[in-house]
Amino acid sequence: MAGPKERVRVAGRELTLTNLDKIIYPETGTTKADVLAYYAAVAHVLIPAAANRPATRKRWVNGVGTAGHPGEVFFQKNLEDSAPGWLPRAAITHKDRTIYYPMVNDPATLTWFGQINSLEIHVPQWQVDSHGKQLNPDRLVLDLDPGDGAGLEECAEVARLARAILQDVGLEPVPVTSGSKGIHLYAGLDGTQTSDQISDFAHELARALEADHPDLAVSDMKKTLRRGKVLVDWSQNSAAKTTIVPYSLRGRLTPTVAAPRTWQEIGSPELQHLDYTAVLRRVKAGKDPFAAVGSGAGHPGDAGNPSAKTDDGGAHARLERYRSMRDPDATPEPFSGASGNGDTFVIQEHHASRLHFDFRLEHEGVLVSWALPKGVPESGKKNHLAVQTEDHPLDYATFEGTIPKGQYGAGEVTIWDHGTYELEKWINGREVIATLTGAEGGGLGVTRKFALIHTGRGQGRDSEGQWLIHLMDKDHHTFHPRRAAVEDEPAEGAADATAADAFGAEPAADVFPAATAPSPLRAEDFGPMMATSGTAADLHGSDWQFELKWDGVRALLVADEKKIRIFSRNGIDVTTTYPELTDRTCWPSGPFVADGEIIAVGPSGRPDFGLLQGRMKLTRPADVAKARAAIPVRLMLFDLLSDGGEDLRQLPFAKRRKRLEEFHHPSECPVELSAVLDEKIEHILESAQELGLEGVMAKRTDSRYVSGQRTRTWIKIKLEQTQEVVVGGWRPGKGGRQSSVGSLLVGIPDGNKLRYVGRVGSGFNMRELHELRQKVDDLARKTSPFDDVPHEDASDAHWVEPRLVGEVTFGAWTGSGKLRHPVWRGWRPDKNADEVVPEG
């Protein structure tokens, strides 16, 4: 880029660059050529942060100037008439005019910005769709601005305090040193709330910081109030406001950058703003902390939002429950969680222990599912019960087959109808209205409009339990859920029409009859709080308490003066399955609600989840009595939610733990406290690794118990198992991966054979998927290199020469020698296939 003028081609566009040797930053001698080179180098990380957002620019036509003679700056919104016709733009109508804003969607636009000396790029926290419609914000921002007498150190302190609050509501912020004075905090959102709602939330957060730390933080814009403090500027979440985009240069005296940082850096006493040369080194090294904002979509006030912080848009987290209930080696049901189009529906006829229909709508990367015990309503005159079940992978939209006997949901599954739907309304956990257009010859017959309304009863979480499904035909447009809940099916069907019953499991809906509940303590009011996966690095900045992570099943115990009932994590009554834990003499006499984990201890003295499988599905007293002798269980208590009718959930965890220790009295009963480990987390993890345990639970001592939600005040740190494997085949993908690989069939050499250990379909990025198809095509062969591939895995498989070696992480080995829940980690080009051996 040497010389004063040059014709270049960027992303397929021809641009003329002029005055390349012009000095833009006199103090450092930084030229226009340097600015253009910087933006070209960071385009791949800046564009995702700016794309599809109307951009405003600050231009320094003659450079930024010096301390005594600052350069003239122009703030531009509307595109110049001289702007290239190919430049992406958005037409935004304001009160009295329409402004055509550029959008930084490609490197050519970024180069054009540099050519006209648009150094700073500012964007709102919302995007526009392909029709130019303004969408809800997909990220939240807080601008931490130091007043006189405060600096970056104080901003960093406020940033850490704000992070703790955001984590409590399920958001993980990313800090950006602004390149000017302060720090910006960004957190990804799921796009379901308006700018006004996000602004209100941010304003309340700012007020909370000011109330708790009046000597450090202030939420009022008045400069007279800001001396020595940090302004928590929440107003930039307004739809009308913009913030400098991460990786943008600043028009300061030196070429500083709005630079995304790690939390470790924010905690460093040497923290300072970065110039463009430092950011270039970071980007070239592959560092992009801001990528987490785009991949982690959350929702303030919805800590358990299933879309949050996952590499595949949230689907993996939402499918944890589905996968935990099924063995991929024993059922032909799909496990890969492929991508979809956003508007797929399927209704399946399911001949399990009782015939029912499964009604599934694609939403947020999964099939949100309801069981319809009495089928799809044929008239708007009568509503049918619908019981929300676990989310299913999108592959399930084409699934037909037989789920083997002994597996969850055993029976024949066929597609009754499938197609696309048009969404009118979706309020998570409350209401869904959609118009379904099925296939020719399908069960619906014609386009049908349905409403699903939550009844307020069921399994203990707003997003689950009992719903009603209503056919909104032309004669019955109006649906009154409150009246319908009284007049329609639940009264007669509550005792036999639940998802668990439909699948042949223990009935659950009749546990809480509306008028005859045996106790004022109800499990649905005390749904379990869930932890978020993390690492030891997530534990800085707060006080934590550590316990071992028990490899068992979650149990919520609800007791009155006469009896104790046990409920699983999804609200199913499992009291009859574990009678040794319900002896009333083992417990204090008053009513209580306690939380814990049921485990079975194997011959090695460690919890054995595989052994516990022999108890989990038993309900007949004779079967349970027989299994009790062979598979005794224990309950590890770790929390007390209510005691003597007093709700303890608002107490900090440290106080609840003290109450739990006072509550529990050691006895001959198989109930004990989960021990608190008073050591450094690194030492605990080392010990857990040596003992072969699942991991460690870290709980913030000030954390409240949030029923039915997943929060970052409880973090589960799992000890990862890895295994090198040899690729011997592959299965085609579906949906968005139709032209690529859906899963790899992998094995481990055993003598002169390749022992099949399972299939892996997750953990790949899009680049790897494109490369993967070429790799396997080049090694194609006609016969299987394995000695024992199950028919359901081999039915549509393509075979390859067993030369490629990769590495996976996995949960455990199954009894049949297969990998449980393997996730791809990467290739091992440093290994030959004959060097691969079992590692655990």
XYZ file of C-alpha atoms in Angstrom, residues 349-352 355 399-403 409-414:
16
model
C -48.388 -40.533 16.162
C -46.691 -42.341 19.018
C -47.818 -45.853 19.939
C -46.105 -46.101 23.318
C -51.309 -43.927 22.134
C -37.972 -39.346 12.468
C -40.093 -42.471 12.039
C -39.239 -45.802 13.543
C -39.408 -48.133 16.506
C -37.983 -47.109 19.862
C -40.871 -43.772 25.034
C -40.635 -47.313 23.680
C -42.993 -47.936 20.770
C -43.724 -47.100 17.155
C -43.411 -43.497 15.920
C -44.924 -42.358 12.602
